[in-house]
XYZ file of C-alpha atoms in Angstrom:
345
model
C -48.644 -49.831 51.535
C -48.651 -53.166 50.963
C -49.430 -54.161 54.015
C -53.616 -54.152 53.172
C -52.892 -55.250 49.350
C -53.484 -59.114 47.639
C -49.764 -60.127 46.164
C -49.909 -61.630 42.285
C -46.894 -63.531 40.589
C -48.804 -62.094 37.390
C -50.560 -58.550 36.893
C -51.962 -58.210 33.114
C -52.811 -55.008 31.741
C -55.375 -54.938 29.111
C -57.861 -57.309 28.131
C -57.530 -57.868 24.186
C -56.504 -61.096 22.858
C -52.998 -61.483 24.262
C -54.565 -60.081 27.342
C -57.063 -62.535 27.754
C -54.455 -65.573 26.251
C -52.266 -65.002 29.104
C -53.994 -65.232 31.275
C -55.237 -68.672 30.590
C -51.987 -69.213 30.261
C -50.732 -68.009 32.587
C -53.058 -70.264 34.763
C -51.730 -72.992 32.984
C -48.123 -72.791 34.795
C -49.424 -72.401 38.243
C -49.640 -68.101 38.557
C -51.511 -66.346 41.086
C -52.814 -64.339 38.005
C -54.692 -60.183 38.277
C -56.115 -59.005 34.642
C -57.099 -55.053 34.770
C -58.925 -53.470 32.199
C -59.938 -50.055 31.090
C -63.067 -50.970 29.913
C -66.071 -52.268 31.579
C -65.833 -55.754 29.556
C -62.848 -58.031 27.923
C -62.171 -58.063 24.135
C -60.327 -54.764 23.772
C -60.122 -53.267 20.131
C -62.249 -56.702 18.604
C -65.306 -55.026 20.026
C -64.457 -52.154 17.496
C -65.744 -55.087 14.318
C -68.340 -57.680 16.189
C -69.243 -58.465 13.010
C -67.043 -59.021 11.363
C -65.577 -62.953 10.079
C -62.542 -63.696 11.607
C -60.925 -66.125 8.819
C -56.877 -66.516 10.148
C -57.160 -68.337 13.712
C -55.289 -71.613 13.462
C -57.667 -74.244 14.130
C -60.994 -71.970 13.782
C -62.514 -71.499 11.062
C -64.639 -68.698 9.697
C -66.177 -66.653 13.351
C -67.401 -64.115 14.472
C -65.836 -61.510 16.024
C -68.005 -61.913 18.906
C -68.476 -65.188 19.281
C -64.669 -64.992 19.151
C -64.448 -62.508 21.861
C -66.913 -65.119 23.756
C -65.040 -67.727 23.483
C -62.007 -65.958 24.255
C -63.207 -64.358 27.449
C -64.521 -67.888 28.766
C -60.819 -69.491 28.459
C -59.573 -66.488 29.537
C -61.753 -67.754 33.310
C -60.231 -71.334 33.176
C -57.780 -71.227 36.330
C -59.895 -68.548 37.682
C -57.862 -65.401 37.538
C -58.923 -61.750 39.272
C -60.159 -59.694 36.973
C -60.888 -56.043 37.960
C -63.056 -53.931 34.902
C -62.854 -49.975 34.524
C -59.703 -48.848 36.087
C -56.734 -47.383 33.853
C -53.217 -48.241 35.428
C -51.006 -44.607 35.462
C -48.495 -45.319 38.010
C -45.695 -47.914 38.962
C -43.832 -47.687 41.854
C -40.758 -51.003 42.575
C -40.443 -51.905 45.391
C -37.316 -52.786 47.568
C -37.852 -56.281 47.183
C -38.387 -56.314 43.744
C -42.429 -55.964 43.397
C -44.834 -52.941 41.853
C -47.302 -51.249 43.335
C -49.850 -50.667 40.100
C -51.919 -47.589 40.502
C -54.936 -46.994 38.601
C -56.773 -43.454 37.226
C -59.128 -43.765 40.412
C -56.850 -44.360 42.793
C -56.963 -48.147 43.507
C -53.191 -49.686 43.880
C -52.607 -52.987 42.742
C -49.522 -55.187 44.399
C -47.736 -57.724 41.590
C -44.188 -59.342 41.552
C -44.436 -59.030 37.612
C -46.649 -56.800 34.652
C -47.643 -58.306 31.193
C -48.041 -55.452 29.029
C -50.894 -55.711 26.759
C -52.158 -52.739 26.270
C -53.078 -52.652 22.812
C -52.925 -49.101 21.098
C -53.839 -47.868 24.378
C -56.700 -46.648 25.313
C -58.381 -45.846 21.405
C -60.766 -43.163 20.616
C -61.915 -42.452 17.274
C -60.134 -39.703 15.256
C -63.945 -37.953 14.476
C -64.639 -35.966 11.682
C -63.109 -32.119 11.959
C -66.456 -30.194 10.599
C -68.560 -27.873 12.490
C -71.833 -29.138 14.144
C -70.572 -32.341 12.837
C -71.149 -34.219 16.717
C -74.899 -32.896 16.428
C -75.178 -36.198 13.233
C -73.915 -38.537 15.484
C -76.890 -39.718 17.321
C -78.829 -40.766 14.127
C -76.768 -41.445 10.762
C -73.198 -40.283 11.916
C -71.586 -42.981 12.574
C -67.253 -44.341 14.098
C -68.442 -47.855 13.842
C -70.242 -50.422 12.241
C -71.759 -52.604 15.512
C -75.028 -54.133 13.142
C -75.064 -54.646 9.181
C -79.152 -54.791 8.985
C -79.153 -51.194 9.843
C -77.634 -50.136 6.711
C -80.047 -52.625 4.186
C -81.243 -50.099 0.995
C -79.174 -47.099 2.449
C -77.048 -45.152 0.574
C -73.604 -45.631 2.136
C -70.756 -43.265 2.314
C -67.529 -44.169 4.141
C -65.183 -41.538 4.627
C -61.445 -43.647 4.817
C -59.282 -45.538 3.603
C -57.768 -47.790 6.578
C -58.249 -51.858 7.476
C -61.836 -51.063 8.789
C -63.077 -48.119 6.587
C -62.300 -51.120 3.239
C -63.988 -54.326 5.561
C -66.593 -51.442 6.056
C -66.989 -51.311 2.307
C -67.089 -55.051 1.549
C -69.375 -55.924 3.885
C -72.232 -53.243 2.696
C -71.404 -53.688 -0.451
C -74.714 -56.771 -1.080
C -76.474 -55.307 1.840
C -76.645 -51.319 0.827
C -78.535 -49.551 -1.942
C -75.439 -47.610 -2.673
C -71.665 -47.891 -1.580
C -69.027 -44.388 -1.858
C -66.070 -44.668 -0.203
C -64.103 -41.257 -0.191
C -60.398 -41.015 1.073
C -57.505 -38.495 0.882
C -55.279 -40.877 -0.799
C -54.926 -42.806 -3.814
C -53.445 -45.349 -2.146
C -55.695 -48.025 0.531
C -54.034 -48.898 4.214
C -56.228 -52.229 3.539
C -55.148 -55.790 3.072
C -54.254 -55.963 -0.673
C -56.380 -58.993 -1.446
C -59.596 -57.369 0.330
C -58.599 -53.196 -1.680
C -58.686 -55.620 -4.398
C -62.129 -57.255 -4.270
C -63.590 -53.334 -3.270
C -62.197 -51.440 -6.493
C -63.538 -54.675 -8.383
C -67.403 -54.548 -6.222
C -70.214 -51.882 -7.204
C -68.685 -49.960 -4.288
C -67.752 -46.335 -5.961
C -64.333 -45.268 -4.965
C -63.205 -41.363 -4.495
C -59.234 -40.492 -4.491
C -58.106 -38.396 -3.567
C -61.073 -36.896 -1.595
C -62.389 -35.923 1.197
C -65.707 -34.721 3.221
C -65.519 -30.905 3.577
C -69.176 -30.636 5.031
C -72.746 -32.527 6.148
C -76.331 -30.760 4.843
C -79.379 -31.536 6.612
C -83.153 -30.567 5.920
C -84.782 -31.689 8.819
C -82.227 -30.439 11.603
C -81.041 -34.518 12.267
C -79.528 -36.096 9.507
C -76.772 -36.084 7.563
C -78.765 -35.665 3.472
C -75.650 -34.736 1.830
C -72.517 -34.357 1.912
C -69.454 -32.560 0.124
C -66.568 -34.095 -1.226
C -63.969 -31.955 -2.337
C -60.891 -33.191 -4.691
C -57.615 -32.937 -2.599
C -56.025 -31.813 -5.456
C -57.736 -29.244 -7.704
C -59.916 -28.081 -5.024
C -63.265 -28.785 -7.170
C -66.197 -30.099 -4.882
C -69.768 -32.060 -5.603
C -72.222 -33.466 -3.619
C -73.955 -36.428 -3.068
C -76.940 -37.688 -1.871
C -76.891 -39.908 1.450
C -78.912 -42.290 3.898
C -75.715 -42.177 6.608
C -71.941 -41.844 7.036
C -69.576 -44.069 7.818
C -66.441 -42.275 9.590
C -62.926 -44.559 9.492
C -60.424 -42.140 10.055
C -58.156 -44.415 12.580
C -57.820 -44.204 16.050
C -55.794 -42.346 18.565
C -53.920 -43.703 21.742
C -53.969 -42.335 25.170
C -50.936 -44.854 26.889
C -52.060 -41.951 30.160
C -48.935 -42.525 32.724
C -47.458 -45.426 30.892
C -45.345 -43.036 29.319
C -44.019 -41.202 32.618
C -42.399 -45.474 33.424
C -38.883 -45.115 31.584
C -40.427 -47.951 29.681
C -38.224 -47.055 25.833
C -41.205 -46.603 23.481
C -42.044 -44.273 20.349
C -45.665 -43.322 19.721
C -47.511 -46.354 19.383
C -45.396 -49.241 20.986
C -42.661 -50.698 23.912
C -39.885 -52.234 22.261
C -39.105 -56.147 24.035
C -36.606 -58.517 23.490
C -36.661 -62.237 22.502
C -37.823 -62.570 25.828
C -40.857 -59.854 25.550
C -38.807 -58.363 28.098
C -39.214 -54.460 28.404
C -35.869 -52.636 29.319
C -37.402 -52.677 33.215
C -37.240 -55.403 35.361
C -40.336 -57.430 36.218
C -42.441 -56.209 33.332
C -42.761 -58.262 30.258
C -45.241 -56.616 27.181
C -47.479 -58.834 24.857
C -49.437 -58.158 21.420
C -49.532 -54.902 19.333
C -48.155 -53.049 22.138
C -44.731 -55.667 21.971
C -42.577 -54.364 19.209
C -38.947 -56.157 17.758
C -37.896 -58.176 14.988
C -40.515 -61.158 12.884
C -43.371 -58.852 14.859
C -46.881 -60.797 13.602
C -49.645 -58.890 13.940
C -52.288 -61.202 13.522
C -53.959 -62.177 17.011
C -52.646 -65.669 16.158
C -49.059 -63.933 17.178
C -51.002 -62.057 19.951
C -51.211 -65.563 21.310
C -47.711 -66.752 20.614
C -46.562 -63.100 22.421
C -48.959 -64.109 25.651
C -47.711 -67.457 26.412
C -43.635 -66.152 25.136
C -44.234 -63.869 27.974
C -45.823 -65.114 30.675
C -42.510 -67.879 30.756
C -40.625 -64.999 30.831
C -42.581 -63.890 33.870
C -42.458 -67.335 35.836
C -38.962 -68.020 35.301
C -38.087 -64.479 36.129
C -39.611 -64.989 39.379
C -38.359 -68.870 39.324
C -35.253 -69.757 37.526
C -34.992 -73.162 38.242
C -38.828 -73.504 36.635
C -39.828 -75.032 33.113
C -39.688 -73.234 30.838
C -42.801 -73.927 28.839
C -45.976 -74.829 30.478
C -46.340 -78.536 29.868
C -49.379 -79.450 26.931
C -52.995 -79.641 27.828
C -52.965 -83.062 27.755
C -50.036 -83.700 29.884
C -50.712 -80.236 31.999
C -52.169 -81.403 35.727
C -54.256 -78.562 36.175
C -56.363 -80.328 33.815
C -56.924 -83.282 34.813
C -59.466 -82.687 37.474
C -61.286 -80.010 34.613
C -60.474 -82.901 32.410
C -62.714 -85.272 34.471
C -65.456 -82.057 34.418
C -66.246 -82.473 30.887
C -67.055 -86.522 30.842
C -63.238 -87.252 29.229
C -62.123 -90.841 31.028
C -57.973 -90.203 30.707
C -55.661 -93.849 30.286
């Protein structure tokens, strides 16, 4: 089976921030690296909110998410890892020599000595608005994500949902739209407390506990009015709208990974202090990895990635240094520094 396959030291599954940084850091550790993503582009969950400002990455001033993704991609390619797009990994088979064969849903095979699972919440699919006929408006003014803010300028926007994204979108759109209304089934919001308070003290019209119960269209092509229903009393009211944004969460698809024998719950794999799973040679980083004192910021994903790669390196070579040398002393950067015109003393 392995005769025609190229063997890699580490295969990273998932191209979000953890996977991209792992691809970079494994290069620092002189590991032959492959990164596989089910999508046709890198970025992971960050692709959902390209215009969101990111404030919490160390040493990086506030930056648009899409710009941060671009910089992470550039960094991930520093040591020329093999990157494979459009393949969702479903199968895992351990060989007699301890290596693994990974199988994609499309049938392609990948041979690797270690595996790093950086799959976040799996293949994420937006939870759709479960109302009859809602899908017909998805090509006009019913949205499940916000790619650009400008199209909503001067419009009456209704947001259904109460998670981080719903709160963020409300705050971002409040100075642009003519009116923003947020409808949520619960009185409590899942967003960061500071952002929730900002939304509630702005001109955003917050209606709880309500849900969208019906959509109306006069022209048959776009939503012009919605009916919302009070969860407890059943009372209804109509709202005129120009656009509807739905944020009802995400559904995760981990495909065949659930059948590998990993110690998992619904959303995560449980890892040890070295980011090791219960299977030998398989590690995890980022949102998929669960452990005590977990930090779910993007910055935390970078730390996870480095720890997991270090563990994979030591798994392959117990005599290797426990971590990569810092960039100022790392031999792998000498030629790259010369290319940048940096003269080292």
